[in-house]
mmCIF file of C-alpha atoms and ligand atoms in Angstrom:
data_model
loop_
_atom_site.group_PDB
_atom_site.id
_atom_site.type_symbol
_atom_site.label_atom_id
_atom_site.label_comp_id
_atom_site.label_asym_id
_atom_site.label_seq_id
_atom_site.Cartn_x
_atom_site.Cartn_y
_atom_site.Cartn_z
ATOM 1 C CA MET A 1 31.870 209.250 75.128
ATOM 2 C CA ASN A 2 30.184 208.887 71.515
ATOM 3 C CA LYS A 3 32.371 207.010 69.187
ATOM 4 C CA PRO A 4 33.398 209.231 66.090
ATOM 5 C CA LEU A 5 32.310 209.035 62.893
ATOM 6 C CA PRO A 6 35.330 207.282 60.254
ATOM 7 C CA VAL A 7 37.048 210.005 58.440
ATOM 8 C CA VAL A 8 37.383 210.037 54.498
ATOM 9 C CA MET A 9 39.645 212.510 53.600
ATOM 10 C CA SER A 10 38.241 213.913 50.340
ATOM 11 C CA PHE A 11 40.514 215.923 47.812
ATOM 12 C CA SER A 12 37.853 217.597 45.334
ATOM 13 C CA GLY A 13 36.490 220.751 43.636
ATOM 14 C CA ASN A 14 33.843 222.682 44.691
ATOM 15 C CA ASP A 15 30.659 222.658 42.309
ATOM 16 C CA PRO A 16 28.195 225.499 43.109
ATOM 17 C CA THR A 17 25.193 223.591 41.448
ATOM 18 C CA GLY A 18 25.744 221.170 44.679
ATOM 19 C CA GLY A 19 25.273 218.120 42.245
ATOM 20 C CA ALA A 20 28.984 217.023 41.907
ATOM 21 C CA GLY A 21 32.397 217.476 43.730
ATOM 22 C CA ILE A 22 32.676 217.982 47.649
ATOM 23 C CA GLN A 23 29.222 218.336 47.938
ATOM 24 C CA ALA A 24 28.217 214.985 46.501
ATOM 25 C CA ASP A 25 31.137 213.632 48.560
ATOM 26 C CA ILE A 26 29.641 214.935 51.857
ATOM 27 C CA GLU A 27 26.194 213.703 51.335
ATOM 28 C CA SER A 28 27.418 210.305 50.098
ATOM 29 C CA ALA A 29 29.819 209.878 53.270
ATOM 30 C CA THR A 30 26.822 210.859 55.691
ATOM 31 C CA SER A 31 24.658 208.608 54.182
ATOM 32 C CA MET A 32 26.806 205.705 54.397
ATOM 33 C CA GLY A 33 27.635 206.719 58.218
ATOM 34 C CA ALA A 34 31.484 208.176 57.516
ATOM 35 C CA ARG A 35 32.349 211.838 57.625
ATOM 36 C CA VAL A 36 34.366 213.903 54.971
ATOM 37 C CA ALA A 37 37.364 216.087 55.999
ATOM 38 C CA PRO A 38 37.011 218.497 52.444
ATOM 39 C CA VAL A 39 40.600 219.494 51.013
ATOM 40 C CA ILE A 40 39.431 221.841 48.315
ATOM 41 C CA THR A 41 41.345 221.539 45.392
ATOM 42 C CA ALA A 42 39.473 223.529 42.584
ATOM 43 C CA ILE A 43 36.857 226.195 42.462
ATOM 44 C CA THR A 44 34.354 225.798 39.709
ATOM 45 C CA ILE A 45 32.052 228.144 37.815
ATOM 46 C CA GLN A 46 29.304 225.934 36.319
ATOM 47 C CA ASP A 47 25.586 225.557 36.208
ATOM 48 C CA THR A 48 23.776 222.118 35.434
ATOM 49 C CA GLN A 49 24.548 222.377 31.553
ATOM 50 C CA ASN A 50 28.384 222.486 31.815
ATOM 51 C CA VAL A 51 31.297 223.734 33.695
ATOM 52 C CA LYS A 52 32.370 227.275 32.644
ATOM 53 C CA PHE A 53 35.663 227.777 34.082
ATOM 54 C CA PHE A 54 37.663 226.354 37.084
ATOM 55 C CA SER A 55 40.725 227.687 38.921
ATOM 56 C CA ALA A 56 43.028 225.010 40.767
ATOM 57 C CA VAL A 57 43.773 225.925 44.210
ATOM 58 C CA ASP A 58 47.382 226.542 44.974
ATOM 59 C CA ALA A 59 49.383 223.313 45.609
ATOM 60 C CA LYS A 60 50.841 224.604 48.628
ATOM 61 C CA MET A 61 47.364 225.460 50.108
ATOM 62 C CA VAL A 62 46.192 221.785 49.156
ATOM 63 C CA ILE A 63 49.002 220.135 51.051
ATOM 64 C CA GLU A 64 48.706 222.329 54.144
ATOM 65 C CA GLN A 65 44.977 221.830 54.436
ATOM 66 C CA ALA A 66 45.726 217.827 54.353
ATOM 67 C CA ARG A 67 48.563 217.574 56.761
ATOM 68 C CA VAL A 68 46.871 219.821 59.465
ATOM 69 C CA ILE A 69 44.034 217.350 59.639
ATOM 70 C CA LEU A 70 46.214 214.163 59.478
ATOM 71 C CA GLU A 71 48.047 215.394 62.261
ATOM 72 C CA ASP A 72 44.685 216.301 64.220
ATOM 73 C CA MET A 73 42.690 213.246 63.672
ATOM 74 C CA PRO A 74 42.769 209.611 62.234
ATOM 75 C CA VAL A 75 41.739 209.414 58.392
ATOM 76 C CA ALA A 76 40.520 205.977 57.436
ATOM 77 C CA VAL A 77 40.300 206.714 53.682
ATOM 78 C CA PHE A 78 41.694 209.043 50.979
ATOM 79 C CA LYS A 79 39.182 209.771 48.151
ATOM 80 C CA LEU A 80 40.452 211.765 45.107
ATOM 81 C CA GLY A 81 38.064 213.628 42.723
ATOM 82 C CA MET A 82 38.762 216.716 40.617
ATOM 83 C CA VAL A 83 42.380 217.356 41.358
ATOM 84 C CA GLY A 84 42.854 220.830 39.173
ATOM 85 C CA SER A 85 46.129 221.015 38.131
ATOM 86 C CA ILE A 86 49.341 218.802 37.832
ATOM 87 C CA GLU A 87 50.828 220.581 40.606
ATOM 88 C CA ASN A 88 48.218 219.324 42.661
ATOM 89 C CA ILE A 89 48.884 215.697 41.606
ATOM 90 C CA ASN A 90 52.131 216.134 42.886
ATOM 91 C CA ALA A 91 50.864 217.602 46.049
ATOM 92 C CA ILE A 92 48.827 215.058 46.697
ATOM 93 C CA HIS A 93 51.301 212.203 45.743
ATOM 94 C CA SER A 94 53.422 213.669 48.726
ATOM 95 C CA VAL A 95 50.522 213.435 50.833
ATOM 96 C CA LEU A 96 49.605 209.793 50.133
ATOM 97 C CA HIS A 97 53.323 208.673 49.871
ATOM 98 C CA ASP A 98 53.567 209.642 53.641
ATOM 99 C CA TYR A 99 50.644 207.582 54.882
ATOM 100 C CA PRO A 100 51.110 204.043 53.142
ATOM 101 C CA GLU A 101 48.871 202.333 55.622
ATOM 102 C CA ILE A 102 45.634 204.738 54.544
ATOM 103 C CA PRO A 103 43.667 203.118 51.238
ATOM 104 C CA VAL A 104 43.316 205.362 48.290
ATOM 105 C CA ILE A 105 40.175 205.321 46.148
ATOM 106 C CA VAL A 106 40.398 207.588 43.003
ATOM 107 C CA ASP A 107 37.730 208.589 40.623
ATOM 108 C CA PRO A 108 39.782 210.045 37.720
ATOM 109 C CA ILE A 109 37.731 213.208 36.803
ATOM 110 C CA ILE A 110 38.667 214.117 33.087
ATOM 111 C CA SER A 111 35.955 215.876 31.840
ATOM 112 C CA ALA A 112 32.445 217.466 32.986
ATOM 113 C CA GLY A 113 29.233 215.935 32.015
ATOM 114 C CA GLY A 114 28.516 218.928 29.822
ATOM 115 C CA GLY A 115 31.947 218.278 28.075
ATOM 116 C CA LYS A 116 34.244 220.595 29.343
ATOM 117 C CA SER A 117 37.900 219.258 29.884
ATOM 118 C CA LEU A 118 38.909 219.032 33.637
ATOM 119 C CA ALA A 119 42.154 217.544 33.355
ATOM 120 C CA SER A 120 44.992 217.774 30.440
ATOM 121 C CA TYR A 121 46.763 215.153 28.661
ATOM 122 C CA GLU A 122 49.957 215.679 31.287
ATOM 123 C CA MET A 123 47.580 215.212 33.881
ATOM 124 C CA ALA A 124 46.393 211.962 32.748
ATOM 125 C CA LEU A 125 49.905 210.618 32.536
ATOM 126 C CA ALA A 126 50.750 212.236 36.250
ATOM 127 C CA TYR A 127 47.867 209.754 37.339
ATOM 128 C CA SER A 128 49.853 206.918 36.159
ATOM 129 C CA ASP A 129 53.305 207.840 36.979
ATOM 130 C CA LEU A 130 52.186 209.203 40.640
ATOM 131 C CA ILE A 131 48.546 208.213 41.897
ATOM 132 C CA PHE A 132 47.885 204.766 40.511
ATOM 133 C CA PRO A 133 51.031 203.308 42.202
ATOM 134 C CA LEU A 134 49.479 204.394 45.420
ATOM 135 C CA THR A 135 45.839 203.267 44.377
ATOM 136 C CA ASN A 136 43.708 200.565 46.019
ATOM 137 C CA LEU A 137 40.749 201.467 43.688
ATOM 138 C CA VAL A 138 40.234 203.643 40.652
ATOM 139 C CA THR A 139 36.627 204.156 39.131
ATOM 140 C CA PRO A 140 36.921 205.570 35.452
ATOM 141 C CA ASN A 141 34.105 205.848 33.019
ATOM 142 C CA SER A 142 34.886 204.542 29.901
ATOM 143 C CA ASN A 143 35.565 207.801 28.185
ATOM 144 C CA GLU A 144 38.134 208.479 31.326
ATOM 145 C CA ILE A 145 39.814 204.798 30.945
ATOM 146 C CA ARG A 146 40.627 205.259 27.079
ATOM 147 C CA LEU A 147 42.412 208.659 27.844
ATOM 148 C CA LEU A 148 44.466 206.977 30.973
ATOM 149 C CA ALA A 149 45.232 204.038 28.912
ATOM 150 C CA PRO A 150 45.980 205.342 25.363
ATOM 151 C CA GLY A 151 47.876 202.432 24.208
ATOM 152 C CA ALA A 152 45.500 199.936 25.160
ATOM 153 C CA ASP A 153 42.994 198.289 22.285
ATOM 154 C CA SER A 154 39.769 197.205 24.340
ATOM 155 C CA LEU A 155 38.305 198.412 27.696
ATOM 156 C CA ASP A 156 39.630 195.231 29.321
ATOM 157 C CA ALA A 157 42.977 196.020 28.117
ATOM 158 C CA CYS A 158 42.789 199.783 29.276
ATOM 159 C CA ALA A 159 41.705 198.081 33.010
ATOM 160 C CA GLN A 160 44.742 195.946 32.499
ATOM 161 C CA GLU A 161 47.171 198.672 31.903
ATOM 162 C CA LEU A 162 45.770 200.799 34.985
ATOM 163 C CA MET A 163 46.535 197.393 37.229
ATOM 164 C CA ASP A 164 50.026 197.241 35.415
ATOM 165 C CA ASP A 165 50.232 200.957 36.624
ATOM 166 C CA GLY A 166 49.774 199.711 40.137
ATOM 167 C CA CYS A 167 46.063 199.991 40.642
ATOM 168 C CA GLU A 168 44.713 197.146 43.108
ATOM 169 C CA TYR A 169 41.091 197.226 41.789
ATOM 170 C CA VAL A 170 39.256 199.140 38.651
ATOM 171 C CA LEU A 171 35.834 199.617 38.762
ATOM 172 C CA LEU A 172 35.152 200.646 35.111
ATOM 173 C CA THR A 173 31.763 202.156 34.633
ATOM 174 C CA GLY A 174 29.465 201.745 31.580
ATOM 175 C CA THR A 175 26.951 204.765 31.609
ATOM 176 C CA HIS A 176 28.840 206.516 28.458
ATOM 177 C CA GLU A 177 28.935 203.511 26.185
ATOM 178 C CA GLY A 178 25.889 202.511 24.004
ATOM 179 C CA THR A 179 24.621 199.524 25.513
ATOM 180 C CA ASN A 180 20.864 198.686 26.586
ATOM 181 C CA GLN A 181 21.654 198.600 29.996
ATOM 182 C CA VAL A 182 24.616 200.049 31.994
ATOM 183 C CA ILE A 183 27.620 197.494 32.602
ATOM 184 C CA ASN A 184 30.015 198.476 35.393
ATOM 185 C CA THR A 185 33.029 196.101 35.095
ATOM 186 C CA PHE A 186 35.072 195.112 38.417
ATOM 187 C CA TYR A 187 38.745 193.992 37.778
ATOM 188 C CA GLY A 188 41.371 193.179 40.401
ATOM 189 C CA HIS A 189 44.814 191.506 40.766
ATOM 190 C CA HIS A 190 44.754 191.513 37.136
ATOM 191 C CA LYS A 191 41.612 189.736 36.246
ATOM 192 C CA LYS A 192 38.213 190.593 35.523
ATOM 193 C CA ILE A 193 36.070 189.485 38.640
ATOM 194 C CA GLU A 194 32.793 190.799 37.803
ATOM 195 C CA ALA A 195 30.432 192.473 35.563
ATOM 196 C CA SER A 196 27.036 193.956 37.011
ATOM 197 C CA CYS A 197 24.193 195.234 34.668
ATOM 198 C CA TRP A 198 21.885 198.317 35.605
ATOM 199 C CA GLU A 199 18.719 199.226 34.021
ATOM 200 C CA ARG A 200 19.709 202.582 31.799
ATOM 201 C CA LEU A 201 17.928 205.704 33.875
ATOM 202 C CA PRO A 202 16.075 208.056 31.170
ATOM 203 C CA HIS A 203 18.258 211.316 32.110
ATOM 204 C CA SER A 204 21.838 212.748 31.995
ATOM 205 C CA TYR A 205 22.849 213.116 35.550
ATOM 206 C CA HIS A 206 25.445 215.156 37.310
ATOM 207 C CA GLY A 207 27.450 213.923 40.193
ATOM 208 C CA SER A 208 27.040 210.162 39.650
ATOM 209 C CA GLY A 209 30.324 209.069 39.627
ATOM 210 C CA CYS A 210 31.193 211.323 42.711
ATOM 211 C CA THR A 211 28.308 209.644 44.322
ATOM 212 C CA LEU A 212 29.487 206.152 43.740
ATOM 213 C CA THR A 213 33.200 206.632 44.333
ATOM 214 C CA SER A 214 32.607 208.547 47.497
ATOM 215 C CA ALA A 215 29.909 206.154 48.814
ATOM 216 C CA ILE A 216 32.558 203.328 48.142
ATOM 217 C CA ALA A 217 35.260 205.098 50.051
ATOM 218 C CA SER A 218 32.920 205.502 52.815
ATOM 219 C CA LEU A 219 31.964 202.077 53.018
ATOM 220 C CA VAL A 220 35.702 200.872 53.288
ATOM 221 C CA ALA A 221 36.223 203.712 55.760
ATOM 222 C CA CYS A 222 33.692 202.001 57.705
ATOM 223 C CA GLY A 223 35.474 198.686 57.589
ATOM 224 C CA HIS A 224 33.840 197.193 54.303
ATOM 225 C CA SER A 225 36.059 195.377 51.750
ATOM 226 C CA ILE A 226 36.677 197.089 48.524
ATOM 227 C CA SER A 227 34.840 194.453 46.842
ATOM 228 C CA ASP A 228 31.604 194.343 49.293
ATOM 229 C CA ALA A 229 31.753 198.332 49.219
ATOM 230 C CA THR A 230 31.874 198.409 45.406
ATOM 231 C CA SER A 231 28.604 196.178 45.266
ATOM 232 C CA ILE A 232 26.657 198.399 47.993
ATOM 233 C CA ALA A 233 27.630 201.628 46.506
ATOM 234 C CA GLN A 234 26.508 200.600 43.064
ATOM 235 C CA GLN A 235 23.368 199.811 44.429
ATOM 236 C CA TYR A 236 23.208 203.121 46.766
ATOM 237 C CA ALA A 237 24.290 205.386 43.549
ATOM 238 C CA TRP A 238 21.980 203.694 41.233
ATOM 239 C CA GLN A 239 18.856 204.208 43.775
ATOM 240 C CA SER A 240 20.010 208.077 44.277
ATOM 241 C CA LEU A 241 19.605 208.534 40.323
ATOM 242 C CA VAL A 242 16.326 206.701 40.363
ATOM 243 C CA TYR A 243 15.002 209.303 42.909
ATOM 244 C CA GLY A 244 17.026 212.181 40.919
ATOM 245 C CA TYR A 245 15.619 215.531 40.148
ATOM 246 C CA GLN A 246 15.834 218.338 37.959
ATOM 247 C CA SER A 247 16.798 221.426 40.035
ATOM 248 C CA GLY A 248 17.939 223.578 37.202
ATOM 249 C CA MET A 249 17.299 223.579 33.557
ATOM 250 C CA ASN A 250 19.601 220.827 32.214
ATOM 251 C CA GLN A 251 21.383 217.519 34.312
ATOM 252 C CA TYR A 252 19.570 215.690 36.622
ATOM 253 C CA HIS A 253 20.889 215.459 40.425
ATOM 254 C CA PRO A 254 21.056 212.555 42.360
ATOM 255 C CA ASP A 255 18.983 212.376 45.353
ATOM 256 C CA ARG A 256 21.624 211.223 47.916
ATOM 257 C CA PHE A 257 19.248 211.131 50.486
ATOM 258 C CA PHE A 258 16.580 208.927 49.105
ATOM 259 C CA TRP A 259 16.661 206.805 51.948
ATOM 260 C CA THR A 260 15.495 209.249 54.671
ATOM 261 C CA LYS A 261 12.052 209.469 52.741
ATOM 262 C CA GLY A 262 10.185 206.412 54.127
ATOM 263 C CA TRP A 263 11.680 207.070 57.189
ATOM 264 C CA ILE A 264 10.677 210.807 57.438
ATOM 265 C CA GLU A 265 7.216 209.607 56.071
ATOM 266 C CA SER A 266 6.584 206.794 58.516
ATOM 267 C CA ASP A 267 6.062 206.970 62.311
ATOM 268 C CA ASN A 268 9.512 207.125 62.930
ATOM 269 C CA ARG A 269 8.918 211.045 62.675
ATOM 270 C CA SER A 270 6.852 211.069 65.683
ATOM 271 C CA GLU A 271 9.481 209.074 67.612
ATOM 272 C CA LEU A 272 12.233 211.732 66.744
ATOM 273 C CA LYS A 273 9.827 214.431 67.685
ATOM 274 C CA ASN A 274 9.280 212.539 71.027
ATOM 275 C CA MET A 275 12.727 211.952 71.312
ATOM 276 C CA THR A 276 13.689 215.736 70.402
ATOM 277 C CA GLN A 277 11.188 216.721 73.085
ATOM 278 C CA SER A 278 12.227 214.427 75.550
ATOM 279 C CA GLU A 279 16.236 215.582 75.380
ATOM 280 C CA GLU A 280 14.864 219.155 75.331
ATOM 281 C CA LYS A 281 13.529 218.272 78.897
ATOM 282 C CA THR A 282 16.779 216.597 80.079
ATOM 283 C CA ALA A 283 18.689 219.618 78.745
ATOM 284 C CA ARG A 284 16.226 221.825 80.533
ATOM 285 C CA ARG A 285 16.580 219.926 83.851
ATOM 286 C CA LEU A 286 20.536 220.247 83.349
ATOM 287 C CA ASP A 287 20.102 223.930 82.857
HETATM 288 N N1 LIG B 1 33.984 217.261 40.568
HETATM 289 C C1 LIG B 1 33.714 218.403 40.356
HETATM 290 C C2 LIG B 1 34.042 219.509 40.956
HETATM 291 C C3 LIG B 1 32.760 218.640 39.247
HETATM 292 O O1 LIG B 1 32.594 220.117 38.600
HETATM 293 C C4 LIG B 1 32.330 217.532 38.321
HETATM 294 C C5 LIG B 1 31.953 217.663 37.079
HETATM 295 O O2 LIG B 1 31.379 218.983 36.355
HETATM 296 C C6 LIG B 1 32.834 216.474 38.633
HETATM 297 C C7 LIG B 1 33.573 216.284 39.988
HETATM 298 C C8 LIG B 1 32.536 215.423 37.812
HETATM 299 O O3 LIG B 1 31.253 214.652 38.159
HETATM 300 P P1 LIG B 1 30.421 213.308 37.726
HETATM 301 O O4 LIG B 1 30.434 212.678 39.106
HETATM 302 O O5 LIG B 1 29.268 213.918 36.989
HETATM 303 O O6 LIG B 1 31.483 212.737 36.963
#
């Protein structure tokens, strides 16, 4: 029997542009060798410029989507993206609380790339009270971390505050800072562990945070440590932006399947053709 792929249960919103949200999670997980069990928390109406409107899924539906799957199959990692409402934070908390052995990786979505707010001040407080005490890794950008730790006077102090709330590790991303390079800083166990610098790319990208966090969650699901997963996923997310393209009129989309390009263009393609043909033959024989 074939071995099943490890499952990342992703609490996420739907983005009809296909750039962020659940589609970003599914594409990143597939790229990393994992699979998403999608628990939809919100429906959004948006284009590549901004979110126009969103509606949170009823909290009871969020709990039921998750619990039915958790009773049916092993889940390796919980990944949280857009949660939609304070009721959904409570609902997700109740699910995570019942599965303390499953690692929790959180992308605290506070606003869309175009600026539309996707979480209230009360929701930021609820992350600190209910989600961070159960979180292994949180991946805020600098705008998000300032909202999540309003009392802190520097980005290092903000990360410290999230670790004081209970997060084991923090990966603070630097895309929104005015630095020449993008500097991502990894903290853990109350210390700064590592800063990594990335060439700043020329465009504005939609779904980059979702790509990074779901790649980390998937690598952890595949057995990597949080620290290794964080390094590998940064490389993957950056490459997906290098290959990014403009499918609408505004923000660019990452190409999360950039890694298939060389493969499809190379001789492997004929190998695939041969394989498919021989499988077809086998299938015909069985018929
Ligand atoms: N999830 C959903 C459903 C969204 O609509 C958005 C932004 O619009 C995000 C997540 C965050 O996307 P990003 O990775 O660009 O921060």
